[in-house]
Amino acid sequence: MRIESAWDPASITVRITDDGPGFAPELIARLGEPYLTSRPRDPSGSDAHQPGGLGLGIFIAKTLLERTGARLTFDNADGAQHARVSIRWQRQDLTDRSPS
């Protein structure tokens, strides 16, 4: 996993790139929606031993970050080999939220 940060007078960006296989191309546009997952969920199915989930982790994280003014983008880095999430805040949005 690689975590990078950058800032300038206008914005702050955090980019997280994992070392896994990347996001499934058909899911990238829908990431952040609740109940979206590519993991098996049938506890009585043949893949019941595999980890499963409801896909709520990204939805919750995205919702909480957006409440701070962040904008998230999801893509695959390094020739679609690794999942990447970029989180960007406009500095003005952060200073407008600061208590006086």
MMTF fields as JSON, N, C-alpha, C and O atoms, coordinates in Angstrom:
{
  "mmtfVersion": "1.0.0",
  "mmtfProducer": "UNKNOWN",
  "numBonds": 399,
  "numAtoms": 400,
  "numGroups": 100,
  "numChains": 1,
  "numModels": 1,
  "chainsPerModel": [1],
  "groupsPerChain": [100],
  "chainIdList": ["A"],
  "bondAtomList": [4, 2, 8, 6, 12, 10, 16, 14, 20, 18, 24, 22, 28, 26, 32, 30, 36, 34, 40, 38, 44, 42, 48, 46, 52, 50, 56, 54, 60, 58, 64, 62, 68, 66, 72, 70, 76, 74, 80, 78, 84, 82, 88, 86, 92, 90, 96, 94, 100, 98, 104, 102, 108, 106, 112, 110, 116, 114, 120, 118, 124, 122, 128, 126, 132, 130, 136, 134, 140, 138, 144, 142, 148, 146, 152, 150, 156, 154, 160, 158, 164, 162, 168, 166, 172, 170, 176, 174, 180, 178, 184, 182, 188, 186, 192, 190, 196, 194, 200, 198, 204, 202, 208, 206, 212, 210, 216, 214, 220, 218, 224, 222, 228, 226, 232, 230, 236, 234, 240, 238, 244, 242, 248, 246, 252, 250, 256, 254, 260, 258, 264, 262, 268, 266, 272, 270, 276, 274, 280, 278, 284, 282, 288, 286, 292, 290, 296, 294, 300, 298, 304, 302, 308, 306, 312, 310, 316, 314, 320, 318, 324, 322, 328, 326, 332, 330, 336, 334, 340, 338, 344, 342, 348, 346, 352, 350, 356, 354, 360, 358, 364, 362, 368, 366, 372, 370, 376, 374, 380, 378, 384, 382, 388, 386, 392, 390, 396, 394],
  "bondOrderList": [1, 1, 1, 1, 1, 1, 1, 1, 1, 1, 1, 1, 1, 1, 1, 1, 1, 1, 1, 1, 1, 1, 1, 1, 1, 1, 1, 1, 1, 1, 1, 1, 1, 1, 1, 1, 1, 1, 1, 1, 1, 1, 1, 1, 1, 1, 1, 1, 1, 1, 1, 1, 1, 1, 1, 1, 1, 1, 1, 1, 1, 1, 1, 1, 1, 1, 1, 1, 1, 1, 1, 1, 1, 1, 1, 1, 1, 1, 1, 1, 1, 1, 1, 1, 1, 1, 1, 1, 1, 1, 1, 1, 1, 1, 1, 1, 1, 1, 1],
  "groupList": [{"groupName": "MET", "atomNameList": ["N", "CA", "C", "O"], "elementList": ["N", "C", "C", "O"], "formalChargeList": [0, 0, 0, 0], "bondAtomList": [1, 0, 2, 1, 3, 2], "bondOrderList": [1, 1, 2], "singleLetterCode": "M", "chemCompType": "L-PEPTIDE LINKING"}, {"groupName": "ARG", "atomNameList": ["N", "CA", "C", "O"], "elementList": ["N", "C", "C", "O"], "formalChargeList": [0, 0, 0, 0], "bondAtomList": [1, 0, 2, 1, 3, 2], "bondOrderList": [1, 1, 2], "singleLetterCode": "R", "chemCompType": "L-PEPTIDE LINKING"}, {"groupName": "ILE", "atomNameList": ["N", "CA", "C", "O"], "elementList": ["N", "C", "C", "O"], "formalChargeList": [0, 0, 0, 0], "bondAtomList": [1, 0, 2, 1, 3, 2], "bondOrderList": [1, 1, 2], "singleLetterCode": "I", "chemCompType": "L-PEPTIDE LINKING"}, {"groupName": "GLU", "atomNameList": ["N", "CA", "C", "O"], "elementList": ["N", "C", "C", "O"], "formalChargeList": [0, 0, 0, 0], "bondAtomList": [1, 0, 2, 1, 3, 2], "bondOrderList": [1, 1, 2], "singleLetterCode": "E", "chemCompType": "L-PEPTIDE LINKING"}, {"groupName": "SER", "atomNameList": ["N", "CA", "C", "O"], "elementList": ["N", "C", "C", "O"], "formalChargeList": [0, 0, 0, 0], "bondAtomList": [1, 0, 2, 1, 3, 2], "bondOrderList": [1, 1, 2], "singleLetterCode": "S", "chemCompType": "L-PEPTIDE LINKING"}, {"groupName": "ALA", "atomNameList": ["N", "CA", "C", "O"], "elementList": ["N", "C", "C", "O"], "formalChargeList": [0, 0, 0, 0], "bondAtomList": [1, 0, 2, 1, 3, 2], "bondOrderList": [1, 1, 2], "singleLetterCode": "A", "chemCompType": "L-PEPTIDE LINKING"}, {"groupName": "TRP", "atomNameList": ["N", "CA", "C", "O"], "elementList": ["N", "C", "C", "O"], "formalChargeList": [0, 0, 0, 0], "bondAtomList": [1, 0, 2, 1, 3, 2], "bondOrderList": [1, 1, 2], "singleLetterCode": "W", "chemCompType": "L-PEPTIDE LINKING"}, {"groupName": "ASP", "atomNameList": ["N", "CA", "C", "O"], "elementList": ["N", "C", "C", "O"], "formalChargeList": [0, 0, 0, 0], "bondAtomList": [1, 0, 2, 1, 3, 2], "bondOrderList": [1, 1, 2], "singleLetterCode": "D", "chemCompType": "L-PEPTIDE LINKING"}, {"groupName": "PRO", "atomNameList": ["N", "CA", "C", "O"], "elementList": ["N", "C", "C", "O"], "formalChargeList": [0, 0, 0, 0], "bondAtomList": [1, 0, 2, 1, 3, 2], "bondOrderList": [1, 1, 2], "singleLetterCode": "P", "chemCompType": "L-PEPTIDE LINKING"}, {"groupName": "THR", "atomNameList": ["N", "CA", "C", "O"], "elementList": ["N", "C", "C", "O"], "formalChargeList": [0, 0, 0, 0], "bondAtomList": [1, 0, 2, 1, 3, 2], "bondOrderList": [1, 1, 2], "singleLetterCode": "T", "chemCompType": "L-PEPTIDE LINKING"}, {"groupName": "VAL", "atomNameList": ["N", "CA", "C", "O"], "elementList": ["N", "C", "C", "O"], "formalChargeList": [0, 0, 0, 0], "bondAtomList": [1, 0, 2, 1, 3, 2], "bondOrderList": [1, 1, 2], "singleLetterCode": "V", "chemCompType": "L-PEPTIDE LINKING"}, {"groupName": "GLY", "atomNameList": ["N", "CA", "C", "O"], "elementList": ["N", "C", "C", "O"], "formalChargeList": [0, 0, 0, 0], "bondAtomList": [1, 0, 2, 1, 3, 2], "bondOrderList": [1, 1, 2], "singleLetterCode": "G", "chemCompType": "PEPTIDE LINKING"}, {"groupName": "PHE", "atomNameList": ["N", "CA", "C", "O"], "elementList": ["N", "C", "C", "O"], "formalChargeList": [0, 0, 0, 0], "bondAtomList": [1, 0, 2, 1, 3, 2], "bondOrderList": [1, 1, 2], "singleLetterCode": "F", "chemCompType": "L-PEPTIDE LINKING"}, {"groupName": "LEU", "atomNameList": ["N", "CA", "C", "O"], "elementList": ["N", "C", "C", "O"], "formalChargeList": [0, 0, 0, 0], "bondAtomList": [1, 0, 2, 1, 3, 2], "bondOrderList": [1, 1, 2], "singleLetterCode": "L", "chemCompType": "L-PEPTIDE LINKING"}, {"groupName": "TYR", "atomNameList": ["N", "CA", "C", "O"], "elementList": ["N", "C", "C", "O"], "formalChargeList": [0, 0, 0, 0], "bondAtomList": [1, 0, 2, 1, 3, 2], "bondOrderList": [1, 1, 2], "singleLetterCode": "Y", "chemCompType": "L-PEPTIDE LINKING"}, {"groupName": "HIS", "atomNameList": ["N", "CA", "C", "O"], "elementList": ["N", "C", "C", "O"], "formalChargeList": [0, 0, 0, 0], "bondAtomList": [1, 0, 2, 1, 3, 2], "bondOrderList": [1, 1, 2], "singleLetterCode": "H", "chemCompType": "L-PEPTIDE LINKING"}, {"groupName": "GLN", "atomNameList": ["N", "CA", "C", "O"], "elementList": ["N", "C", "C", "O"], "formalChargeList": [0, 0, 0, 0], "bondAtomList": [1, 0, 2, 1, 3, 2], "bondOrderList": [1, 1, 2], "singleLetterCode": "Q", "chemCompType": "L-PEPTIDE LINKING"}, {"groupName": "LYS", "atomNameList": ["N", "CA", "C", "O"], "elementList": ["N", "C", "C", "O"], "formalChargeList": [0, 0, 0, 0], "bondAtomList": [1, 0, 2, 1, 3, 2], "bondOrderList": [1, 1, 2], "singleLetterCode": "K", "chemCompType": "L-PEPTIDE LINKING"}, {"groupName": "ASN", "atomNameList": ["N", "CA", "C", "O"], "elementList": ["N", "C", "C", "O"], "formalChargeList": [0, 0, 0, 0], "bondAtomList": [1, 0, 2, 1, 3, 2], "bondOrderList": [1, 1, 2], "singleLetterCode": "N", "chemCompType": "L-PEPTIDE LINKING"}],
  "groupTypeList": [0, 1, 2, 3, 4, 5, 6, 7, 8, 5, 4, 2, 9, 10, 1, 2, 9, 7, 7, 11, 8, 11, 12, 5, 8, 3, 13, 2, 5, 1, 13, 11, 3, 8, 14, 13, 9, 4, 1, 8, 1, 7, 8, 4, 11, 4, 7, 5, 15, 16, 8, 11, 11, 13, 11, 13, 11, 2, 12, 2, 5, 17, 9, 13, 13, 3, 1, 9, 11, 5, 1, 13, 9, 12, 7, 18, 5, 7, 11, 5, 16, 15, 5, 1, 10, 4, 2, 1, 6, 16, 1, 16, 7, 13, 9, 7, 1, 4, 8, 4],
  "groupIdList": [1, 2, 3, 4, 5, 6, 7, 8, 9, 10, 11, 12, 13, 14, 15, 16, 17, 18, 19, 20, 21, 22, 23, 24, 25, 26, 27, 28, 29, 30, 31, 32, 33, 34, 35, 36, 37, 38, 39, 40, 41, 42, 43, 44, 45, 46, 47, 48, 49, 50, 51, 52, 53, 54, 55, 56, 57, 58, 59, 60, 61, 62, 63, 64, 65, 66, 67, 68, 69, 70, 71, 72, 73, 74, 75, 76, 77, 78, 79, 80, 81, 82, 83, 84, 85, 86, 87, 88, 89, 90, 91, 92, 93, 94, 95, 96, 97, 98, 99, 100],
  "secStructList": [7, 3, 3, 3, 3, 3, 3, 7, 1, 1, 3, 3, 3, 3, 3, 3, 3, 7, 1, 1, 1, 7, 7, 7, 6, 6, 6, 4, 4, 4, 6, 6, 1, 6, 6, 7, 7, 1, 1, 7, 7, 7, 6, 6, 1, 6, 6, 6, 6, 1, 7, 7, 7, 7, 1, 2, 2, 2, 2, 2, 2, 2, 2, 2, 2, 2, 2, 6, 6, 7, 3, 3, 3, 3, 3, 3, 3, 6, 6, 6, 6, 3, 3, 3, 3, 3, 3, 3, 3, 3, 2, 2, 2, 2, 2, 2, 2, 1, 7, 7],
  "xCoordList": [0.854, 0.0, 0.895, 1.943, 0.446, 1.176, 0.202, -0.902, 0.614, -0.192, 0.629, 1.76, 0.035, 0.7, -0.176, -1.404, 0.461, -0.301, 0.37, 1.578, -0.455, 0.044, -0.867, -2.04, -0.323, -1.133, -0.551, 0.629, -1.416, -1.029, -1.97, -2.802, -1.878, -2.754, -4.247, -5.069, -4.609, -6.028, -6.6, -7.797, -5.777, -6.346, -5.375, -4.171, -5.946, -5.199, -5.666, -6.867, -4.716, -5.058, -4.357, -3.179, -5.094, -4.535, -4.879, -6.031, -3.878, -4.083, -3.586, -2.456, -4.449, -4.13, -4.173, -5.188, -3.066, -2.983, -2.667, -1.677, -3.505, -3.256, -2.399, -2.063, -2.055, -1.224, -2.029, -1.463, -3.352, -4.231, -4.475, -3.767, -5.473, -5.721, -6.436, -6.609, -6.847, -7.561, -9.064, -9.563, -9.774, -11.233, -11.711, -11.103, -12.794, -13.412, -13.903, -14.601, -13.554, -13.918, -15.407, -15.786, -16.246, -17.689, -18.214, -19.361, -17.394, -17.836, -17.324, -17.878, -16.289, -15.652, -16.651, -16.627, -17.516, -18.464, -19.481, -20.087, -19.678, -20.7, -20.117, -20.873, -18.803, -18.203, -18.715, -18.839, -19.003, -19.557, -21.047, -21.623, -21.695, -23.121, -23.279, -22.444, -24.333, -24.532, -24.893, -25.511, -24.504, -24.824, -24.207, -24.754, -23.088, -22.374, -21.132, -20.263, -21.037, -19.886, -19.666, -20.594, -18.437, -18.129, -17.811, -17.463, -17.933, -17.657, -18.877, -20.015, -18.634, -19.764, -20.489, -19.859, -21.808, -22.581, -23.457, -24.141, -23.461, -24.339, -23.657, -22.763, -24.065, -23.395, -23.582, -22.843, -24.534, -24.738, -24.24, -24.39, -23.655, -23.174, -21.825, -21.208, -21.38, -20.112, -18.91, -17.834, -19.077, -17.978, -18.169, -17.668, -18.895, -19.193, -17.932, -17.943, -16.848, -15.595, -14.85, -13.908, -15.259, -14.615, -15.172, -16.322, -14.343, -14.865, -15.997, -15.977, -16.959, -18.086, -18.388, -17.732, -19.355, -19.712, -20.859, -21.318, -21.316, -22.423, -21.956, -22.774, -20.665, -20.167, -20.444, -20.472, -20.649, -20.982, -19.751, -19.868, -18.583, -17.382, -17.044, -16.823, -16.998, -16.671, -17.787, -17.521, -19.025, -20.164, -20.067, -20.239, -19.798, -19.717, -18.529, -18.666, -17.369, -16.183, -16.403, -16.069, -16.959, -17.219, -18.193, -17.981, -19.249, -20.245, -19.621, -19.865, -18.823, -18.199, -17.177, -17.119, -16.383, -15.416, -16.11, -15.669, -17.186, -17.906, -18.512, -18.688, -18.83, -19.338, -18.29, -18.621, -17.01, -15.939, -15.624, -14.741, -16.338, -16.11, -15.238, -14.932, -14.834, -13.958, -14.701, -15.915, -13.946, -14.432, -13.556, -12.329, -14.184, -13.452, -13.522, -14.546, -12.429, -12.411, -11.777, -10.862, -12.278, -11.807, -11.314, -11.974, -10.16, -9.663, -8.629, -8.362, -8.058, -6.985, -5.702, -5.68, -4.636, -3.339, -2.436, -2.755, -1.325, -0.29, -0.834, -0.634, -1.518, -2.055, -3.147, -3.206, -4.015, -5.163, -4.74, -5.499, -3.541, -3.065, -3.409, -3.449, -3.655, -3.866, -5.001, -5.11, -5.841, -6.931, -6.354, -5.4, -6.953, -6.497, -7.71, -8.69, -7.625, -8.654, -7.973, -6.961, -8.528, -8.013, -9.063, -10.243, -8.614, -9.5, -8.963, -7.793, -9.835, -9.387, -10.325, -11.548, -9.719, -10.465, -10.03, -8.842, -10.958, -10.631, -10.296, -11.07, -9.182, -8.762, -9.795, -10.014, -10.421, -11.441, -12.58, -13.101, -12.967, -14.032, -13.624, -14.458, -12.357, -11.883, -11.805, -12.157, -11.35, -11.253, -12.62, -12.812, -13.589, -14.946, -15.595, -16.517, -15.13, -15.699, -15.034, -15.545, -13.917, -13.191, -13.995, -14.618, -13.979, -14.682, -13.99, -12.765, -14.75, -14.185, -13.605, -13.086],
  "yCoordList": [-1.173, 0.0, 1.229, 1.268, 2.226, 3.492, 4.623, 4.675, 5.516, 6.685, 7.92, 8.082, 8.784, 10.015, 11.203, 11.11, 12.304, 13.523, 14.683, 14.69, 15.65, 16.85, 18.007, 17.812, 19.198, 20.378, 21.562, 21.601, 22.506, 23.775, 24.815, 24.468, 26.056, 27.069, 26.799, 27.305, 26.012, 25.795, 24.497, 24.432, 23.449, 22.156, 21.275, 21.525, 20.233, 19.196, 17.866, 17.624, 17.008, 15.726, 14.593, 14.697, 13.512, 12.276, 11.19, 11.058, 10.417, 9.352, 8.043, 7.954, 7.039, 5.732, 4.714, 4.576, 4.01, 2.985, 1.669, 1.567, 0.656, -0.62, -1.525, -1.18, -2.673, -3.618, -4.829, -5.869, -4.69, -5.769, -5.719, -5.02, -6.455, -6.587, -5.408, -5.412, -4.427, -3.287, -3.469, -4.542, -2.402, -2.439, -3.116, -2.957, -3.865, -4.431, -3.269, -2.39, -3.245, -2.111, -1.793, -0.624, -2.802, -2.57, -1.956, -1.513, -1.922, -1.366, 0.047, 0.748, 0.481, 1.762, 2.914, 3.714, 3.023, 4.144, 4.103, 5.126, 2.94, 2.813, 2.732, 2.629, 2.775, 2.68, 3.805, 4.953, 3.457, 4.416, 4.287, 4.902, 3.493, 3.223, 2.149, 1.251, 2.237, 1.193, -0.135, -0.177, -1.203, -2.577, -2.946, -3.782, -2.346, -2.694, -3.47, -2.933, -4.714, -5.539, -6.576, -6.968, -7.007, -8.11, -9.366, -10.407, -9.255, -10.389, -11.306, -10.848, -12.598, -13.514, -13.212, -12.831, -13.38, -13.086, -14.25, -14.137, -15.346, -16.469, -17.376, -18.14, -17.309, -18.11, -19.61, -20.389, -20.036, -21.468, -21.918, -23.085, -21.007, -21.329, -22.009, -22.182, -22.389, -23.101, -22.231, -22.757, -20.913, -20.021, -19.393, -18.3, -20.087, -19.56, -19.335, -18.526, -20.031, -19.868, -18.59, -18.192, -17.953, -16.723, -15.53, -15.551, -14.485, -13.308, -12.683, -12.684, -12.163, -11.535, -10.2, -9.795, -9.527, -8.245, -7.647, -8.197, -6.526, -5.83, -4.616, -3.923, -4.351, -3.205, -1.883, -0.846, -1.893, -0.652, 0.135, 1.325, -0.486, 0.203, 1.425, 2.501, 1.278, 2.42, 3.455, 4.657, 2.997, 3.928, 4.788, 6.005, 4.174, 4.92, 5.876, 7.045, 5.39, 6.253, 7.431, 8.567, 7.169, 8.236, 9.272, 10.476, 8.801, 9.702, 10.598, 11.804, 10.012, 10.8, 11.792, 12.936, 11.371, 12.285, 13.423, 14.57, 13.115, 14.168, 15.185, 16.344, 14.79, 15.749, 16.774, 17.856, 16.436, 17.397, 18.248, 19.103, 18.022, 18.763, 18.024, 18.565, 16.8, 16.035, 15.551, 15.348, 15.374, 14.746, 13.525, 13.623, 12.375, 11.134, 10.683, 10.841, 10.123, 9.478, 8.106, 7.917, 7.162, 5.786, 5.418, 5.711, 4.777, 4.283, 3.194, 2.827, 2.689, 1.709, 2.353, 3.027, 2.141, 2.725, 1.682, 0.493, 2.14, 1.242, 0.245, -0.961, 0.741, -0.141, -1.062, -2.23, -0.545, -1.272, -2.397, -3.344, -2.307, -3.359, -3.128, -4.084, -1.901, -1.589, -0.586, 0.37, -0.81, 0.125, 1.41, 1.386, 2.538, 3.83, 4.672, 4.732, 5.318, 6.252, 7.595, 7.682, 8.629, 9.98, 10.786, 10.774, 11.484, 12.308, 13.734, 13.988, 14.656, 16.033, 16.996, 16.901, 17.916, 18.983, 20.31, 20.523, 21.181, 22.565, 23.24, 23.138, 23.912, 24.519, 25.519, 25.644, 26.223, 27.193, 26.507, 27.055, 25.3, 24.566, 24.223, 24.244, 23.909, 23.556, 24.781, 24.708, 25.892, 27.092, 27.663, 28.271, 27.473, 27.932, 27.139, 27.636, 25.913, 25.063, 25.273, 24.808, 25.961, 26.15, 27.022, 27.999, 26.661, 27.507, 28.856, 28.94, 29.888, 31.243, 31.476, 32.558],
  "zCoordList": [0.0, 0.0, 0.0, 0.645, -0.743, -0.817, -0.496, -1.039, 0.38, 0.726, 0.39, 0.849, -0.421, -0.828, -0.447, -0.444, -0.131, 0.138, -0.591, -0.831, -0.926, -1.596, -1.228, -0.908, -1.275, -0.998, -1.75, -2.1, -1.976, -2.578, -1.996, -1.158, -2.396, -1.799, -2.002, -1.239, -3.016, -3.314, -2.773, -2.493, -2.615, -2.257, -1.484, -1.433, -0.884, -0.178, -0.759, -0.883, -1.112, -1.712, -0.97, -0.628, -0.726, -0.189, -1.199, -1.614, -1.591, -2.574, -1.959, -1.48, -1.982, -1.426, -2.567, -3.25, -2.761, -3.795, -3.106, -2.382, -3.329, -2.661, -3.534, -4.667, -3.0, -3.742, -4.198, -4.536, -4.205, -4.641, -6.141, -6.865, -6.607, -8.037, -8.693, -9.912, -7.948, -8.531, -8.46, -8.121, -8.784, -8.795, -10.074, -11.132, -9.974, -11.173, -12.031, -11.526, -13.319, -14.175, -14.165, -14.229, -14.086, -14.111, -12.809, -12.761, -11.755, -10.476, -10.218, -9.371, -10.919, -10.594, -10.57, -9.634, -11.555, -11.621, -10.488, -10.169, -9.875, -8.832, -7.423, -6.457, -7.283, -5.951, -5.058, -5.485, -3.838, -2.896, -2.73, -1.833, -3.585, -3.416, -2.333, -2.226, -1.54, -0.534, -1.181, -2.245, -0.529, -0.944, -2.278, -2.997, -2.623, -3.843, -3.442, -2.756, -3.857, -3.528, -4.611, -5.318, -4.727, -5.632, -4.823, -5.381, -3.519, -2.642, -2.543, -2.653, -2.335, -2.148, -0.843, 0.144, -0.833, 0.368, 0.81, 1.827, 0.094, 0.424, 1.442, 1.077, 2.73, 3.752, 3.572, 4.174, 2.772, 2.565, 1.189, 0.827, 0.432, -0.91, -0.896, 0.155, -2.069, -2.189, -1.829, -1.541, -1.842, -1.488, -0.112, 0.152, 0.763, 2.097, 2.921, 3.848, 2.605, 3.346, 2.955, 3.64, 1.872, 1.416, 2.202, 2.642, 2.374, 3.054, 2.254, 1.024, 2.947, 2.283, 2.911, 3.87, 2.388, 2.946, 2.184, 1.183, 2.664, 2.025, 1.234, 0.628, 1.229, 0.479, 1.159, 0.496, 2.462, 3.169, 3.607, 3.898, 3.662, 4.136, 3.314, 3.868, 1.992, 1.128, 1.193, 1.205, 1.235, 1.32, 2.579, 2.51, 3.714, 4.985, 4.963, 5.325, 4.542, 4.498, 3.557, 3.894, 2.39, 1.417, 1.978, 1.832, 2.614, 3.189, 4.262, 4.283, 5.144, 6.21, 5.652, 6.103, 4.686, 4.089, 3.343, 3.412, 2.636, 1.912, 2.866, 2.49, 4.07, 5.064, 5.448, 5.933, 5.232, 5.51, 4.289, 4.342, 3.185, 1.95, 0.945, -0.117, 1.261, 0.369, -0.869, -0.85, -1.935, -3.156, -3.393, -3.372, -3.617, -3.808, -5.254, -5.919, -5.73, -7.037, -6.871, -6.069, -7.639, -7.608, -8.996, -9.993, -9.061, -10.339, -10.084, -8.939, -11.16, -11.064, -11.546, -12.576, -10.795, -11.115, -11.765, -11.793, -12.278, -12.793, -13.795, -13.652, -14.803, -15.832, -15.325, -15.71, -14.462, -13.892, -12.954, -12.747, -12.383, -11.486, -10.02, -9.246, -9.623, -8.209, -8.052, -8.82, -7.054, -6.767, -6.189, -5.412, -6.582, -6.084, -5.722, -6.464, -4.572, -4.116, -3.897, -3.201, -4.487, -4.291, -3.545, -3.894, -2.514, -1.686, -1.767, -1.479, -2.165, -2.356, -1.645, -1.749, -0.927, -0.274, -0.871, -1.114, -1.104, -1.42, -0.098, 0.854, -0.02, 1.252, 1.751, 2.956, 0.838, 1.231, 1.989, 2.96, 1.539, 2.227, 3.654, 4.56, 3.861, 5.205, 6.11, 7.288, 5.572, 6.4, 6.712, 7.765, 5.798, 6.052, 7.181, 7.827, 7.43, 8.472, 9.832, 10.851, 9.851, 11.112, 12.066, 11.651, 13.358, 14.328, 14.465, 14.371, 14.682, 14.789, 16.157, 16.431]
}
